[in-house]
mmCIF file of C-alpha atoms in Angstrom:
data_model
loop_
_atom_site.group_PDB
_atom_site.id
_atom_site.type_symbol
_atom_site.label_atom_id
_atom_site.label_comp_id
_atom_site.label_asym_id
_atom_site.label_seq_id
_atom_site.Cartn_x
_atom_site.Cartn_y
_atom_site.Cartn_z
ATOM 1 C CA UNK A 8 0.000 0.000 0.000
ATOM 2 C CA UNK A 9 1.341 3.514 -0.699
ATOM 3 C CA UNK A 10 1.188 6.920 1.114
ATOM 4 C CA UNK A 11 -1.828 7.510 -1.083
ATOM 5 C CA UNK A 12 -3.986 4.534 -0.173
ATOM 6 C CA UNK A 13 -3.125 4.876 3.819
ATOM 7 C CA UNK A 14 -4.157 8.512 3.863
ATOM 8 C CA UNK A 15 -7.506 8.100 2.104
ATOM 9 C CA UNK A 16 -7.875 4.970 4.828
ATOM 10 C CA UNK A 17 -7.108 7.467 7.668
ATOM 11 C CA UNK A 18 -9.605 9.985 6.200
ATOM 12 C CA UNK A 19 -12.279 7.593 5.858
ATOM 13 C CA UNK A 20 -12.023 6.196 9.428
ATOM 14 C CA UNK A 21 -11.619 9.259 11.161
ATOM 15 C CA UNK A 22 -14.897 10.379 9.613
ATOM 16 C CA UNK A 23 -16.401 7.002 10.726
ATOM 17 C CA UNK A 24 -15.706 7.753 14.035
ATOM 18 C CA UNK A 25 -16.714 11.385 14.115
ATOM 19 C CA UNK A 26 -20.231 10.379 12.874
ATOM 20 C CA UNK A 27 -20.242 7.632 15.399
ATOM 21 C CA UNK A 28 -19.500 10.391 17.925
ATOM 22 C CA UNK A 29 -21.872 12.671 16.862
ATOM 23 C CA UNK A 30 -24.748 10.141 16.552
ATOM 24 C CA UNK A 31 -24.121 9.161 19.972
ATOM 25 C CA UNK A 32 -24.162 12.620 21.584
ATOM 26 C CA UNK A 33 -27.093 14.302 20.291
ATOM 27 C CA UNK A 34 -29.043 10.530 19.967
ATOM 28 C CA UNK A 35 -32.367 11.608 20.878
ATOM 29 C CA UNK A 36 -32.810 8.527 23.453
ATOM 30 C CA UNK A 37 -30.132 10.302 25.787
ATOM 31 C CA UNK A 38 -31.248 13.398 25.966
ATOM 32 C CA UNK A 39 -31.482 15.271 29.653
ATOM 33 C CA UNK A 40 -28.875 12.975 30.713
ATOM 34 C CA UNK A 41 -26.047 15.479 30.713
ATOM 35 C CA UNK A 42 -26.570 17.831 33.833
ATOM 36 C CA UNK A 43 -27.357 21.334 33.135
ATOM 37 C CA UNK A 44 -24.716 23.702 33.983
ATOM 38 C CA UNK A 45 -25.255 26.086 36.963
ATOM 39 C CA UNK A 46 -26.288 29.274 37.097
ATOM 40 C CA UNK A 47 -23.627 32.013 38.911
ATOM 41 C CA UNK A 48 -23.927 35.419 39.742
ATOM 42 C CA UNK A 49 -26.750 36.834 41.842
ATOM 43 C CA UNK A 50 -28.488 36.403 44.541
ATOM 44 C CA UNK A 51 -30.717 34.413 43.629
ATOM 45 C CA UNK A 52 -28.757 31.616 42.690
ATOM 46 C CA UNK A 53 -28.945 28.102 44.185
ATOM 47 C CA UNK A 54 -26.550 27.951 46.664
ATOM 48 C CA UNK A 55 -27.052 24.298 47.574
ATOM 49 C CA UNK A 56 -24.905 23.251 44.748
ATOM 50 C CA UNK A 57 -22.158 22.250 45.509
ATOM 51 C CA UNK A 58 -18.897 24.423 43.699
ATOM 52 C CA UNK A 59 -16.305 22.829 42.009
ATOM 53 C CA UNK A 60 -13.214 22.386 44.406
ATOM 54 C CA UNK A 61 -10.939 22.712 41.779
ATOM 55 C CA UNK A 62 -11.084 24.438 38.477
ATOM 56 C CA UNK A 63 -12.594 27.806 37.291
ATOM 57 C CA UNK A 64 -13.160 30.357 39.990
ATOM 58 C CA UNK A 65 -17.278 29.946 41.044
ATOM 59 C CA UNK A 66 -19.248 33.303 41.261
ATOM 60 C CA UNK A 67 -21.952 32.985 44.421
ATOM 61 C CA UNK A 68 -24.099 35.546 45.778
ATOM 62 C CA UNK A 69 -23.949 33.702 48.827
ATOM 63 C CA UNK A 70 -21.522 31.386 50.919
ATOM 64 C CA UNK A 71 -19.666 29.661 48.582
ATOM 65 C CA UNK A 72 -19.107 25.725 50.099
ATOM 66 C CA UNK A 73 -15.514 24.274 48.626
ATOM 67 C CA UNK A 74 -16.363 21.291 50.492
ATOM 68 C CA UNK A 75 -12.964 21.185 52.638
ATOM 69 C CA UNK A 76 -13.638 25.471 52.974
ATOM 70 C CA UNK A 77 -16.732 27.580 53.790
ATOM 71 C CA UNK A 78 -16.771 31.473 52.345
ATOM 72 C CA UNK A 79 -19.350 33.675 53.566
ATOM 73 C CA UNK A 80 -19.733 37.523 52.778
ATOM 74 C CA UNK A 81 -20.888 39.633 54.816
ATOM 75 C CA UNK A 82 -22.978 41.414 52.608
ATOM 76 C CA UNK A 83 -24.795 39.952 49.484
ATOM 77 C CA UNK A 84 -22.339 40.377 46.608
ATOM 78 C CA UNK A 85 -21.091 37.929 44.246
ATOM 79 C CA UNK A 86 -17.612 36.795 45.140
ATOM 80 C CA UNK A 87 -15.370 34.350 43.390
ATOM 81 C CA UNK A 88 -13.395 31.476 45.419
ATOM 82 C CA UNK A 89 -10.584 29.610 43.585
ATOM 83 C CA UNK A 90 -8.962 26.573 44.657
ATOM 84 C CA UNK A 91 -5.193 26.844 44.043
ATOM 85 C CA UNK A 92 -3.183 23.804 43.221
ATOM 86 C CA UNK A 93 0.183 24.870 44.170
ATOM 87 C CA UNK A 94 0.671 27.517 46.411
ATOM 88 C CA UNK A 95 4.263 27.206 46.793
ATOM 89 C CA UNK A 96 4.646 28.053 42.972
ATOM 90 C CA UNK A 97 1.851 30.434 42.980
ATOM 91 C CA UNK A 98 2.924 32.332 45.684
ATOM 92 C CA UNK A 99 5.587 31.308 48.685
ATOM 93 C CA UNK A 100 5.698 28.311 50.772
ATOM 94 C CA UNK A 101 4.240 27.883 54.439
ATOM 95 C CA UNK A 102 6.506 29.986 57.114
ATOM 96 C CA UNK A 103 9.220 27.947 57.973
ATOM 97 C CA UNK A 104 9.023 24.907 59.877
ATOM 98 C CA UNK A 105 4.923 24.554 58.832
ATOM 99 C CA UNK A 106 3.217 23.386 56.511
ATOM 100 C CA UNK A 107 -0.130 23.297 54.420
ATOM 101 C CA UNK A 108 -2.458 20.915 56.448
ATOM 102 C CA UNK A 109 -5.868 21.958 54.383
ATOM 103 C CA UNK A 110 -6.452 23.554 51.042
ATOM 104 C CA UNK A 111 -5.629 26.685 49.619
ATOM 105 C CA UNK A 112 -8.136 29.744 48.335
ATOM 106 C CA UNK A 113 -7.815 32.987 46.278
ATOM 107 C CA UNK A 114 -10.912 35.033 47.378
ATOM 108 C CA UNK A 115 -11.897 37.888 45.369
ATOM 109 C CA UNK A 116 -15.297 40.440 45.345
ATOM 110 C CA UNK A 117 -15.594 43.116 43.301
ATOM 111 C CA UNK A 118 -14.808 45.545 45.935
ATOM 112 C CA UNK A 119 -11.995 45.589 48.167
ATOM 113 C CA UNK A 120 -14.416 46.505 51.357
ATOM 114 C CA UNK A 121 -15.843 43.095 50.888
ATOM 115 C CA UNK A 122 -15.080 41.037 54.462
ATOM 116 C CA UNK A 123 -15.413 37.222 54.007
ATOM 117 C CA UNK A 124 -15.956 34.903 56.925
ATOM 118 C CA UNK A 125 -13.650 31.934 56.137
ATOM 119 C CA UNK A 126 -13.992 28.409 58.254
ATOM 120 C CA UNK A 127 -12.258 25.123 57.365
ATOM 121 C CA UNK A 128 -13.422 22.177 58.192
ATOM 122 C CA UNK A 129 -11.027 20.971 61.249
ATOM 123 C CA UNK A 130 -11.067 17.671 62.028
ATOM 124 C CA UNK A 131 -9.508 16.297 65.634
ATOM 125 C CA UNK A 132 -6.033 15.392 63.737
ATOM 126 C CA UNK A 133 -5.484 19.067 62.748
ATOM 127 C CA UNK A 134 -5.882 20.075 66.090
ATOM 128 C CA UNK A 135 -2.756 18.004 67.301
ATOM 129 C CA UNK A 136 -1.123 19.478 64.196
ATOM 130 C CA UNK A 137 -2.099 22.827 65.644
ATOM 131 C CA UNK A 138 -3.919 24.482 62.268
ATOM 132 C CA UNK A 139 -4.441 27.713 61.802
ATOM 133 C CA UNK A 140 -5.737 29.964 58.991
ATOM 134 C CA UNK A 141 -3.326 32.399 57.203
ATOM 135 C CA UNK A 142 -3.767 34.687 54.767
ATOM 136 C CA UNK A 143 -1.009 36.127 52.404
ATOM 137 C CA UNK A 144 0.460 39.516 52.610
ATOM 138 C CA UNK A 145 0.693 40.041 48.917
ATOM 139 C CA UNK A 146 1.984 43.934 49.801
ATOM 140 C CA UNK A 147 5.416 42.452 52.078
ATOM 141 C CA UNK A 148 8.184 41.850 49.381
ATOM 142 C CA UNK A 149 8.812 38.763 49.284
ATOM 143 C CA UNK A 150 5.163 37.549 49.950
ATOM 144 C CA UNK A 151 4.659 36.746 53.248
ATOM 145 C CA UNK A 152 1.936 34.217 55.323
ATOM 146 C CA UNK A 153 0.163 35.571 58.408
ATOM 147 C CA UNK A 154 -1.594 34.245 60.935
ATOM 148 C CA UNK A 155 -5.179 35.631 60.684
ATOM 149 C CA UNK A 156 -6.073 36.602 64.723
ATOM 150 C CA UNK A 157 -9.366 35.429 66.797
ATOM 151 C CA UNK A 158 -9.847 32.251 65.245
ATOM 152 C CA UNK A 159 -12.881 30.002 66.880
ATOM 153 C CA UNK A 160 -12.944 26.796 66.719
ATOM 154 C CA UNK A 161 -16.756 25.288 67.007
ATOM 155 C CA UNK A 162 -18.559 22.590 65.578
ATOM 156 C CA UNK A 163 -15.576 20.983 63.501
ATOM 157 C CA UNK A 164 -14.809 24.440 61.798
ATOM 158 C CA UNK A 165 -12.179 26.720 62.272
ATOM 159 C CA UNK A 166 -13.723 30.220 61.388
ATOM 160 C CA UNK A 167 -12.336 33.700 61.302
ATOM 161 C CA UNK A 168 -15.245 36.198 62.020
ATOM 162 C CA UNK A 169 -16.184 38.886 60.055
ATOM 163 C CA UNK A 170 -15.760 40.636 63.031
ATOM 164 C CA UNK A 171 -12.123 40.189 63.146
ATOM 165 C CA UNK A 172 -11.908 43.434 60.516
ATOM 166 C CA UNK A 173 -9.836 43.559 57.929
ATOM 167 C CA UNK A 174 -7.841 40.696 58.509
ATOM 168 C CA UNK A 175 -10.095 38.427 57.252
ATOM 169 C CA UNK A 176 -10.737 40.593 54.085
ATOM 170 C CA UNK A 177 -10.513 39.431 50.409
ATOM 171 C CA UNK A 178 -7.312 37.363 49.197
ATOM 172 C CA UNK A 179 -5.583 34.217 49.978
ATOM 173 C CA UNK A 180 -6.121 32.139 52.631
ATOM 174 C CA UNK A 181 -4.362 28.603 53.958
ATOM 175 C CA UNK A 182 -4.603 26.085 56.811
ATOM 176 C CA UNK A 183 -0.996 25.855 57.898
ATOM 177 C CA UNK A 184 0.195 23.792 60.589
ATOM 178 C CA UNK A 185 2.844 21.322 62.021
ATOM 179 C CA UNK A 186 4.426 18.807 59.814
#
């Protein structure tokens, strides 16, 4: 067989398999079994949906559940919680001689007066590990973690009021702890 022949095979079967696709994903006999894709923005929004841990930021006029993280404005605007993968190349690592013991968030409203209540979830283990939440000081050169102040620990969260001020504002928040 030459080049010829094997190209005009390739052709044929890739156009095979492209109608196969197709055929399958619009067949009429599976239609509503893809889930619809939620709604963001407002207020009135669904906020028993659960958000995406990891992926594209999710828009809630509401709290805004991350499953291992719970964000709650203290007003009703839409703010945007994204899960981020690798702190210590997105940002700096945990101060020295801790370590990240829960997931990382990038919090952002549309304005900077915006104060977020933030609670992990913290199980007995991170207790011994002594957790706390931080948030980054993205104005210190090199970036810098800080230990956000009046942390209560209730129920199997660790929250930061809203009452704490601007400490627990917008930005980027960790559980760091012991190794």
């Amino acid at each position: 067989m030459n080049i010829k022949n094997r190209f005009v095979i390739a052709v044929a079967l890739a156009m095979v398999l492209v109608l196969i696709a197709a055929g399958t994903w619009a067949a009429p006999k599976l239609a509503g079994t893809v889930p619809p894709v939620p709604e963001t923005g407002g207020s009135e929004v669904d906020t028993s949906v659960p958000v995406p841990a990891v992926g594209a930021p999710a828009c809630v006029g509401g709290p805004v559940d991350m499953r291992t993280a719970i964000f709650t404005p203290n007003e009703t605007v839409c703010i945007s919680v994204l899960n981020v993968a690798d702190p210590v190349t997105a940002y700096v690592a945990a101060p020295e001689g801790k370590t990240f013991v829960g997931d990382v968030f990038k919090v952002t409203a549309p304005s900077t007066d915006t104060i977020v209540q933030v609670c992990y979830a913290y199980p007995t283990e991170l207790a011994s590990k002594e957790a706390k939440i931080y948030k980054l000081n993205e104005e210190a050169t090199p970036f810098v973690w800080i230990e956000v102040p009046g942390a209560v620990v209730a129920d199997g969260t660790l929250c930061v009021s809203s009452a704490v001020g601007p400490t627990s504002n917008i930005g980027v928040f960790a559980l760091i702890g012991n190794p």
